[in-house]
mmCIF file of C-alpha atoms and ligand atoms in Angstrom:
data_model
loop_
_atom_site.group_PDB
_atom_site.id
_atom_site.type_symbol
_atom_site.label_atom_id
_atom_site.label_comp_id
_atom_site.label_asym_id
_atom_site.label_seq_id
_atom_site.Cartn_x
_atom_site.Cartn_y
_atom_site.Cartn_z
ATOM 1 C CA UNK D 1 -48.825 9.597 -14.697
ATOM 2 C CA UNK D 2 -49.228 8.022 -11.458
ATOM 3 C CA UNK D 3 -51.103 4.523 -9.769
ATOM 4 C CA UNK D 4 -52.957 3.491 -11.259
ATOM 5 C CA UNK D 5 -51.593 3.857 -14.816
ATOM 6 C CA UNK D 6 -47.900 3.864 -13.781
ATOM 7 C CA UNK D 7 -46.952 0.049 -12.058
ATOM 8 C CA UNK D 8 -43.868 0.063 -11.582
ATOM 9 C CA UNK D 9 -43.796 -3.185 -10.334
ATOM 10 C CA UNK D 10 -44.197 -4.226 -14.337
ATOM 11 C CA UNK D 11 -40.609 -4.437 -14.565
ATOM 12 C CA UNK D 12 -39.665 -7.111 -11.657
ATOM 13 C CA UNK D 13 -41.904 -9.411 -12.501
ATOM 14 C CA UNK D 14 -39.453 -12.162 -13.988
ATOM 15 C CA UNK D 15 -35.453 -12.776 -13.636
ATOM 16 C CA UNK D 16 -35.042 -11.927 -17.968
ATOM 17 C CA UNK D 17 -37.305 -8.784 -17.348
ATOM 18 C CA UNK D 18 -35.155 -7.466 -14.337
ATOM 19 C CA UNK D 19 -31.979 -8.303 -16.027
ATOM 20 C CA UNK D 20 -33.210 -6.285 -19.506
ATOM 21 C CA UNK D 21 -33.874 -2.975 -17.657
ATOM 22 C CA UNK D 22 -30.389 -3.217 -14.982
ATOM 23 C CA UNK D 23 -29.184 -0.481 -15.414
ATOM 24 C CA UNK D 24 -25.280 -1.217 -13.837
ATOM 25 C CA UNK D 25 -23.708 -4.414 -14.315
ATOM 26 C CA UNK D 26 -20.228 -4.558 -13.050
ATOM 27 C CA UNK D 27 -18.024 -6.365 -15.986
ATOM 28 C CA UNK D 28 -14.698 -7.940 -16.100
ATOM 29 C CA UNK D 29 -13.183 -5.010 -17.578
ATOM 30 C CA UNK D 30 -14.238 -2.101 -15.179
ATOM 31 C CA UNK D 31 -12.047 -3.828 -12.505
ATOM 32 C CA UNK D 32 -8.621 -4.061 -11.215
ATOM 33 C CA UNK D 33 -6.908 -6.268 -8.424
ATOM 34 C CA UNK D 34 -5.142 -5.149 -5.831
ATOM 35 C CA UNK D 35 -0.933 -7.956 -5.508
ATOM 36 C CA UNK D 36 1.333 -6.644 -2.719
ATOM 37 C CA UNK D 37 4.531 -7.927 -4.192
ATOM 38 C CA UNK D 38 7.973 -8.773 -1.853
ATOM 39 C CA UNK D 39 11.646 -10.080 -2.314
ATOM 40 C CA UNK D 40 12.306 -14.250 -2.046
ATOM 41 C CA UNK D 41 11.569 -17.301 -4.085
ATOM 42 C CA UNK D 42 8.541 -19.202 -3.590
ATOM 43 C CA UNK D 43 7.167 -16.877 -0.653
ATOM 44 C CA UNK D 44 3.194 -16.197 -0.445
ATOM 45 C CA UNK D 45 2.693 -14.760 2.950
ATOM 46 C CA UNK D 46 -1.089 -14.536 3.692
ATOM 47 C CA UNK D 47 -2.202 -11.231 4.707
ATOM 48 C CA UNK D 48 -4.152 -11.384 8.196
ATOM 49 C CA UNK D 49 -6.151 -8.962 8.271
ATOM 50 C CA UNK D 50 -7.538 -9.197 4.140
ATOM 51 C CA UNK D 51 -8.072 -12.671 4.514
ATOM 52 C CA UNK D 52 -7.013 -14.519 0.777
ATOM 53 C CA UNK D 53 -4.702 -12.059 -0.076
ATOM 54 C CA UNK D 54 -0.865 -12.600 -0.075
ATOM 55 C CA UNK D 55 2.353 -11.127 -0.414
ATOM 56 C CA UNK D 56 3.904 -12.817 -2.942
ATOM 57 C CA UNK D 57 7.629 -13.507 -4.401
ATOM 58 C CA UNK D 58 7.649 -12.426 -8.019
ATOM 59 C CA UNK D 59 7.663 -16.375 -9.230
ATOM 60 C CA UNK D 60 4.774 -16.767 -7.300
ATOM 61 C CA UNK D 61 2.751 -13.671 -7.850
ATOM 62 C CA UNK D 62 3.560 -14.538 -11.842
ATOM 63 C CA UNK D 63 1.906 -17.509 -11.289
ATOM 64 C CA UNK D 64 -0.608 -15.261 -9.492
ATOM 65 C CA UNK D 65 -1.489 -12.709 -12.055
ATOM 66 C CA UNK D 66 -1.165 -16.433 -15.003
ATOM 67 C CA UNK D 67 -4.321 -17.549 -12.723
ATOM 68 C CA UNK D 68 -5.968 -14.639 -12.221
ATOM 69 C CA UNK D 69 -5.973 -13.505 -16.348
ATOM 70 C CA UNK D 70 -6.964 -17.219 -17.411
ATOM 71 C CA UNK D 71 -9.648 -17.682 -14.975
ATOM 72 C CA UNK D 72 -11.532 -15.113 -15.054
ATOM 73 C CA UNK D 73 -9.978 -12.743 -17.858
ATOM 74 C CA UNK D 74 -9.607 -10.260 -15.468
ATOM 75 C CA UNK D 75 -6.358 -8.589 -17.478
ATOM 76 C CA UNK D 76 -5.700 -5.569 -15.194
ATOM 77 C CA UNK D 77 -3.384 -5.456 -11.137
ATOM 78 C CA UNK D 78 -2.436 -2.566 -9.255
ATOM 79 C CA UNK D 79 0.937 -3.320 -7.457
ATOM 80 C CA UNK D 80 1.915 -3.058 -4.297
ATOM 81 C CA UNK D 81 5.838 -3.581 -3.353
ATOM 82 C CA UNK D 82 7.833 -4.289 -0.427
ATOM 83 C CA UNK D 83 11.504 -3.710 -0.029
ATOM 84 C CA UNK D 84 14.414 -5.877 0.613
ATOM 85 C CA UNK D 85 15.498 -2.953 2.445
ATOM 86 C CA UNK D 86 13.782 1.479 3.461
ATOM 87 C CA UNK D 87 15.561 4.365 3.578
ATOM 88 C CA UNK D 88 14.790 7.761 4.903
ATOM 89 C CA UNK D 89 13.578 9.389 1.826
ATOM 90 C CA UNK D 90 12.480 6.292 -0.765
ATOM 91 C CA UNK D 91 15.422 6.320 -2.974
ATOM 92 C CA UNK D 92 15.431 2.180 -2.393
ATOM 93 C CA UNK D 93 12.013 2.335 -5.097
ATOM 94 C CA UNK D 94 13.883 4.575 -7.783
ATOM 95 C CA UNK D 95 15.914 1.712 -9.653
ATOM 96 C CA UNK D 96 15.873 -0.712 -11.968
ATOM 97 C CA UNK D 97 16.620 -3.528 -9.094
ATOM 98 C CA UNK D 98 13.311 -2.138 -6.712
ATOM 99 C CA UNK D 99 11.237 -4.875 -5.668
ATOM 100 C CA UNK D 100 8.478 -3.717 -8.413
ATOM 101 C CA UNK D 101 10.485 -2.883 -11.379
ATOM 102 C CA UNK D 102 11.815 -6.069 -11.345
ATOM 103 C CA UNK D 103 8.491 -7.612 -10.948
ATOM 104 C CA UNK D 104 6.866 -6.100 -13.737
ATOM 105 C CA UNK D 105 9.244 -7.064 -16.187
ATOM 106 C CA UNK D 106 9.185 -10.377 -14.823
ATOM 107 C CA UNK D 107 5.482 -9.929 -15.632
ATOM 108 C CA UNK D 108 5.764 -8.322 -19.112
ATOM 109 C CA UNK D 109 7.102 -12.158 -19.884
ATOM 110 C CA UNK D 110 4.886 -13.996 -18.979
ATOM 111 C CA UNK D 111 1.821 -12.287 -19.030
ATOM 112 C CA UNK D 112 2.047 -8.856 -21.422
ATOM 113 C CA UNK D 113 -1.743 -9.227 -21.833
ATOM 114 C CA UNK D 114 -2.314 -8.160 -18.452
ATOM 115 C CA UNK D 115 -1.757 -4.656 -17.230
ATOM 116 C CA UNK D 116 -0.347 -3.150 -14.737
ATOM 117 C CA UNK D 117 -0.698 0.021 -13.360
ATOM 118 C CA UNK D 118 1.772 0.643 -10.941
ATOM 119 C CA UNK D 119 1.014 2.555 -7.572
ATOM 120 C CA UNK D 120 3.827 5.367 -6.614
ATOM 121 C CA UNK D 121 4.143 6.492 -3.237
ATOM 122 C CA UNK D 122 7.106 6.183 -0.839
ATOM 123 C CA UNK D 123 5.887 4.519 2.704
ATOM 124 C CA UNK D 124 6.869 1.518 1.582
ATOM 125 C CA UNK D 125 10.021 2.687 0.823
ATOM 126 C CA UNK D 126 11.041 4.869 3.607
ATOM 127 C CA UNK D 127 11.851 3.876 7.403
ATOM 128 C CA UNK D 128 9.017 6.368 8.617
ATOM 129 C CA UNK D 129 6.782 5.476 6.472
ATOM 130 C CA UNK D 130 5.431 8.071 6.053
ATOM 131 C CA UNK D 131 4.773 9.572 2.500
ATOM 132 C CA UNK D 132 7.577 11.757 1.510
ATOM 133 C CA UNK D 133 10.670 13.233 2.377
ATOM 134 C CA UNK D 134 10.539 14.607 6.291
ATOM 135 C CA UNK D 135 11.389 18.075 7.043
ATOM 136 C CA UNK D 136 11.235 19.643 11.079
ATOM 137 C CA UNK D 137 8.370 16.842 11.591
ATOM 138 C CA UNK D 138 6.691 16.880 8.670
ATOM 139 C CA UNK D 139 6.663 15.255 4.885
ATOM 140 C CA UNK D 140 8.661 18.173 3.105
ATOM 141 C CA UNK D 141 6.214 18.420 -0.012
ATOM 142 C CA UNK D 142 8.996 20.052 -2.676
ATOM 143 C CA UNK D 143 11.746 17.382 -1.397
ATOM 144 C CA UNK D 144 8.711 14.196 -2.324
ATOM 145 C CA UNK D 145 8.372 15.758 -6.057
ATOM 146 C CA UNK D 146 11.548 14.826 -6.428
ATOM 147 C CA UNK D 147 11.826 10.679 -5.157
ATOM 148 C CA UNK D 148 7.917 11.150 -7.379
ATOM 149 C CA UNK D 149 9.468 11.728 -10.611
ATOM 150 C CA UNK D 150 12.137 9.230 -9.880
ATOM 151 C CA UNK D 151 10.359 6.490 -8.834
ATOM 152 C CA UNK D 152 7.472 6.811 -11.853
ATOM 153 C CA UNK D 153 10.733 7.016 -14.477
ATOM 154 C CA UNK D 154 11.634 3.236 -12.844
ATOM 155 C CA UNK D 155 8.226 1.606 -12.883
ATOM 156 C CA UNK D 156 7.903 3.074 -16.284
ATOM 157 C CA UNK D 157 11.509 1.836 -17.818
ATOM 158 C CA UNK D 158 10.318 -1.722 -16.760
ATOM 159 C CA UNK D 159 7.283 -1.554 -18.290
ATOM 160 C CA UNK D 160 4.525 -0.504 -16.199
ATOM 161 C CA UNK D 161 1.127 0.744 -18.579
ATOM 162 C CA UNK D 162 0.030 2.692 -16.466
ATOM 163 C CA UNK D 163 1.616 5.222 -12.887
ATOM 164 C CA UNK D 164 -0.438 6.451 -10.042
ATOM 165 C CA UNK D 165 0.398 8.058 -7.522
ATOM 166 C CA UNK D 166 -1.173 8.305 -4.124
ATOM 167 C CA UNK D 167 0.569 10.060 -2.239
ATOM 168 C CA UNK D 168 -0.607 13.662 -2.033
ATOM 169 C CA UNK D 169 1.925 16.115 -2.820
ATOM 170 C CA UNK D 170 0.726 18.836 -4.329
ATOM 171 C CA UNK D 171 2.281 19.333 -8.054
ATOM 172 C CA UNK D 172 3.231 16.465 -8.254
ATOM 173 C CA UNK D 173 1.431 15.096 -11.381
ATOM 174 C CA UNK D 174 2.886 18.023 -13.343
ATOM 175 C CA UNK D 175 5.711 16.637 -11.826
ATOM 176 C CA UNK D 176 5.764 13.379 -12.264
ATOM 177 C CA UNK D 177 4.276 14.110 -15.854
ATOM 178 C CA UNK D 178 7.437 16.302 -17.015
ATOM 179 C CA UNK D 179 9.339 13.890 -15.431
ATOM 180 C CA UNK D 180 7.748 10.716 -17.762
ATOM 181 C CA UNK D 181 7.903 13.365 -20.769
ATOM 182 C CA UNK D 182 11.380 13.725 -20.865
ATOM 183 C CA UNK D 183 12.262 10.076 -20.538
ATOM 184 C CA UNK D 184 9.820 9.040 -23.791
ATOM 185 C CA UNK D 185 7.031 7.585 -21.437
ATOM 186 C CA UNK D 186 5.091 10.738 -23.492
ATOM 187 C CA UNK D 187 1.708 7.690 -23.933
ATOM 188 C CA UNK D 188 2.194 6.237 -20.165
ATOM 189 C CA UNK D 189 -1.314 7.811 -18.747
ATOM 190 C CA UNK D 190 -1.365 8.607 -15.442
ATOM 191 C CA UNK D 191 -4.218 7.826 -13.242
ATOM 192 C CA UNK D 192 -4.067 10.658 -10.613
ATOM 193 C CA UNK D 193 -4.940 8.882 -6.741
ATOM 194 C CA UNK D 194 -6.717 13.136 -6.104
ATOM 195 C CA UNK D 195 -8.808 12.502 -3.694
ATOM 196 C CA UNK D 196 -8.033 10.167 -1.003
ATOM 197 C CA UNK D 197 -8.637 11.155 2.124
ATOM 198 C CA UNK D 198 -6.704 10.600 5.510
ATOM 199 C CA UNK D 199 -9.030 7.154 6.505
ATOM 200 C CA UNK D 200 -9.018 4.582 8.942
ATOM 201 C CA UNK D 201 -9.960 1.958 5.924
ATOM 202 C CA UNK D 202 -6.629 1.362 5.061
ATOM 203 C CA UNK D 203 -5.792 0.146 8.691
ATOM 204 C CA UNK D 204 -5.223 -3.767 6.761
ATOM 205 C CA UNK D 205 -3.566 -2.756 3.642
ATOM 206 C CA UNK D 206 -0.128 -0.894 6.350
ATOM 207 C CA UNK D 207 0.121 -4.325 7.483
ATOM 208 C CA UNK D 208 -0.014 -5.863 3.617
ATOM 209 C CA UNK D 209 2.045 -3.388 3.007
ATOM 210 C CA UNK D 210 4.345 -2.866 6.182
ATOM 211 C CA UNK D 211 4.038 1.070 5.429
ATOM 212 C CA UNK D 212 2.341 2.190 8.663
ATOM 213 C CA UNK D 213 3.345 6.185 9.701
ATOM 214 C CA UNK D 214 6.013 5.146 12.836
ATOM 215 C CA UNK D 215 5.056 8.699 14.015
ATOM 216 C CA UNK D 216 1.873 10.781 14.019
ATOM 217 C CA UNK D 217 -0.474 9.769 10.834
ATOM 218 C CA UNK D 218 -1.214 11.652 7.342
ATOM 219 C CA UNK D 219 -3.780 14.308 8.203
ATOM 220 C CA UNK D 220 -0.812 17.260 6.773
ATOM 221 C CA UNK D 221 -1.415 15.614 3.099
ATOM 222 C CA UNK D 222 -4.557 12.941 3.093
ATOM 223 C CA UNK D 223 -7.851 14.987 2.831
ATOM 224 C CA UNK D 224 -9.884 15.574 5.303
ATOM 225 C CA UNK D 225 -13.120 13.358 4.899
ATOM 226 C CA UNK D 226 -15.449 16.295 5.822
ATOM 227 C CA UNK D 227 -15.134 17.674 2.873
ATOM 228 C CA UNK D 228 -16.292 17.054 -0.841
ATOM 229 C CA UNK D 229 -15.985 20.770 -2.013
ATOM 230 C CA UNK D 230 -11.916 20.475 -1.774
ATOM 231 C CA UNK D 231 -11.984 17.295 -2.983
ATOM 232 C CA UNK D 232 -13.543 18.805 -6.136
ATOM 233 C CA UNK D 233 -10.348 21.680 -6.024
ATOM 234 C CA UNK D 234 -7.512 18.585 -5.868
ATOM 235 C CA UNK D 235 -8.923 16.916 -8.785
ATOM 236 C CA UNK D 236 -9.176 20.314 -10.681
ATOM 237 C CA UNK D 237 -5.502 20.976 -10.010
ATOM 238 C CA UNK D 238 -5.015 17.188 -10.820
ATOM 239 C CA UNK D 239 -6.842 17.524 -14.106
ATOM 240 C CA UNK D 240 -4.848 20.548 -15.043
ATOM 241 C CA UNK D 241 -1.753 19.444 -14.205
ATOM 242 C CA UNK D 242 -2.290 16.163 -16.965
ATOM 243 C CA UNK D 243 -3.761 13.845 -14.712
ATOM 244 C CA UNK D 244 -5.548 11.696 -17.289
ATOM 245 C CA UNK D 245 -7.582 9.546 -14.747
ATOM 246 C CA UNK D 246 -8.777 10.517 -11.235
ATOM 247 C CA UNK D 247 -9.577 8.635 -8.000
ATOM 248 C CA UNK D 248 -11.466 8.574 -5.281
ATOM 249 C CA UNK D 249 -10.599 6.050 -2.265
ATOM 250 C CA UNK D 250 -11.880 4.730 -0.281
ATOM 251 C CA UNK D 251 -15.220 3.954 -1.721
ATOM 252 C CA UNK D 252 -17.843 3.195 0.101
ATOM 253 C CA UNK D 253 -18.152 6.555 3.037
ATOM 254 C CA UNK D 254 -17.684 8.664 -0.619
ATOM 255 C CA UNK D 255 -20.227 7.155 -2.937
ATOM 256 C CA UNK D 256 -20.685 11.139 -3.158
ATOM 257 C CA UNK D 257 -17.705 12.779 -3.679
ATOM 258 C CA UNK D 258 -17.861 10.097 -7.076
ATOM 259 C CA UNK D 259 -20.823 10.553 -8.031
ATOM 260 C CA UNK D 260 -19.711 14.483 -7.662
ATOM 261 C CA UNK D 261 -16.647 14.270 -9.384
ATOM 262 C CA UNK D 262 -17.761 12.271 -12.387
ATOM 263 C CA UNK D 263 -20.656 15.129 -12.564
ATOM 264 C CA UNK D 264 -18.988 17.613 -12.270
ATOM 265 C CA UNK D 265 -15.882 16.576 -15.142
ATOM 266 C CA UNK D 266 -16.910 14.235 -17.209
ATOM 267 C CA UNK D 267 -13.297 12.219 -16.788
ATOM 268 C CA UNK D 268 -12.986 8.501 -16.419
ATOM 269 C CA UNK D 269 -13.680 9.300 -12.634
ATOM 270 C CA UNK D 270 -11.653 5.350 -10.510
ATOM 271 C CA UNK D 271 -12.654 4.270 -6.804
ATOM 272 C CA UNK D 272 -10.641 2.305 -4.619
ATOM 273 C CA UNK D 273 -12.888 -0.013 -2.472
ATOM 274 C CA UNK D 274 -9.807 -0.676 0.379
ATOM 275 C CA UNK D 275 -8.460 -2.955 2.446
ATOM 276 C CA UNK D 276 -11.010 -1.865 5.127
ATOM 277 C CA UNK D 277 -14.077 -1.986 3.428
ATOM 278 C CA UNK D 278 -12.266 -5.488 1.637
ATOM 279 C CA UNK D 279 -11.637 -6.873 5.525
ATOM 280 C CA UNK D 280 -15.342 -6.009 7.436
ATOM 281 C CA UNK D 281 -17.357 -7.636 4.452
ATOM 282 C CA UNK D 282 -14.891 -10.731 5.497
ATOM 283 C CA UNK D 283 -14.796 -10.109 8.784
ATOM 284 C CA UNK D 284 -18.289 -10.627 8.787
ATOM 285 C CA UNK D 285 -18.950 -13.327 6.075
ATOM 286 C CA UNK D 286 -16.731 -15.637 8.407
ATOM 287 C CA UNK D 287 -19.101 -14.837 11.226
ATOM 288 C CA UNK D 288 -21.487 -16.053 8.921
ATOM 289 C CA UNK D 289 -23.470 -13.063 9.402
ATOM 290 C CA UNK D 290 -24.106 -11.767 5.876
ATOM 291 C CA UNK D 291 -24.138 -13.277 2.763
ATOM 292 C CA UNK D 292 -20.768 -12.410 1.605
ATOM 293 C CA UNK D 293 -20.838 -13.264 -2.542
ATOM 294 C CA UNK D 294 -24.482 -11.152 -3.187
ATOM 295 C CA UNK D 295 -22.943 -8.301 -0.594
ATOM 296 C CA UNK D 296 -20.213 -8.225 -2.547
ATOM 297 C CA UNK D 297 -21.839 -7.812 -5.820
ATOM 298 C CA UNK D 298 -24.308 -5.435 -4.371
ATOM 299 C CA UNK D 299 -20.645 -3.145 -2.982
ATOM 300 C CA UNK D 300 -19.497 -3.105 -6.741
ATOM 301 C CA UNK D 301 -22.987 -2.370 -8.203
ATOM 302 C CA UNK D 302 -23.631 0.611 -5.983
ATOM 303 C CA UNK D 303 -20.270 2.068 -6.187
ATOM 304 C CA UNK D 304 -20.159 2.248 -10.224
ATOM 305 C CA UNK D 305 -23.705 3.131 -10.254
ATOM 306 C CA UNK D 306 -22.702 6.140 -8.542
ATOM 307 C CA UNK D 307 -20.596 6.960 -10.966
ATOM 308 C CA UNK D 308 -17.310 4.931 -11.031
ATOM 309 C CA UNK D 309 -16.077 3.807 -14.400
ATOM 310 C CA UNK D 310 -13.161 1.643 -12.633
ATOM 311 C CA UNK D 311 -13.078 0.469 -9.218
ATOM 312 C CA UNK D 312 -10.110 -1.132 -7.361
ATOM 313 C CA UNK D 313 -11.270 -3.842 -5.658
ATOM 314 C CA UNK D 314 -9.262 -7.170 -3.145
ATOM 315 C CA UNK D 315 -12.570 -8.479 -4.377
ATOM 316 C CA UNK D 316 -12.450 -8.802 -7.927
ATOM 317 C CA UNK D 317 -10.327 -12.349 -8.812
ATOM 318 C CA UNK D 318 -13.850 -13.301 -5.840
ATOM 319 C CA UNK D 319 -16.441 -11.899 -7.516
ATOM 320 C CA UNK D 320 -15.630 -12.346 -11.110
ATOM 321 C CA UNK D 321 -14.782 -16.202 -9.885
ATOM 322 C CA UNK D 322 -18.493 -16.199 -8.898
ATOM 323 C CA UNK D 323 -20.491 -14.191 -12.296
ATOM 324 C CA UNK D 324 -19.343 -17.203 -14.112
ATOM 325 C CA UNK D 325 -20.171 -19.692 -11.424
ATOM 326 C CA UNK D 326 -22.985 -18.255 -10.953
ATOM 327 C CA UNK D 327 -23.634 -18.538 -14.697
HETATM 328 C C1 PBG A 401 0.284 4.444 -0.348
HETATM 329 C C2 PBG A 401 -0.955 3.594 -0.531
HETATM 330 C C3 PBG A 401 -2.405 3.422 0.622
HETATM 331 C C4 PBG A 401 -3.011 2.684 0.098
HETATM 332 C C5 PBG A 401 -2.943 3.027 -0.951
HETATM 333 N N1 PBG A 401 -1.733 3.656 -1.843
HETATM 334 C C6 PBG A 401 -1.952 3.627 2.394
HETATM 335 C C7 PBG A 401 -2.130 5.059 2.621
HETATM 336 O O1 PBG A 401 -1.311 6.145 2.136
HETATM 337 O O2 PBG A 401 -1.695 4.563 4.123
HETATM 338 C C8 PBG A 401 -4.152 1.684 1.058
HETATM 339 C C9 PBG A 401 -4.923 1.308 0.105
HETATM 340 C C10 PBG A 401 -6.107 0.451 0.402
HETATM 341 O O3 PBG A 401 -6.495 0.612 1.733
HETATM 342 O O4 PBG A 401 -5.973 -1.091 0.362
HETATM 343 N N2 PBG A 401 0.385 6.046 -0.155
#
């Protein structure tokens, strides 16, 4: 049917009718808020390149996560650690004394309602800032699997609800699944960063997590931004190895990949709206160049519309506070 019978503007006439036919609505259950935990007490260290985000010591993180939950209802967080000391292979992260396991223990006691997704990677914990153990100038895949598995078990023992490997080693989902199962954590899900690209959009995060590589870059393990067939193969591998959820990262320059992954696999798909995507919005807003709250809503809606079931985003708290206040 075409004009004059069809008039698509009929369903746009009023807010009520637009609200009625809206296809995509982002709500608190879709969102995961990332946090950075650091040593010390009473520390709330602003991250310059990510306005409104902080490195929190454990005591301050507990307060912040309580506030997140009480003011917005967001009940899922993703944790990254900044350790006291680093080493060659990330072993510092593999015990209950490590920064993230200690934070998880404290959070589980103070705000048990909040679900904790623990990022698993070595880059925050190695002196060289790469995601694994270096042999002959490159990250050695199979040696790295050992620390990833040990780190995952330490996080699960502390009480992590979901294990989220972000390292991009081959075979790591299987290695982590086996280690979790052997230690009695067969019911702990794995959220795999499956299609993670070697992206310039991670720049601000590396300031936040103090995890920039000291030589070279991550392009021998993270994906080439030009490829999307390869993303499907990465996702397929992770599903075969036991991933319960798969992730595409970053989000905005990869909406086509999110869409292909969702329509190919019909699995829960997570999208990571990363630090650089966040900081660009903040910078433009600080200059008065954009309507920030509308931009944030449009961005998150587009990620969900593309096919993401879950969005990891530094906008989570602010977005929900604004939804609540604009009602
Ligand atoms: C660790 C990790 C990174 C991010 C999440 N986990 C950085 C990287 O791969 O260099 C990036 C998150 C962001 O930019 O917000 N491997």
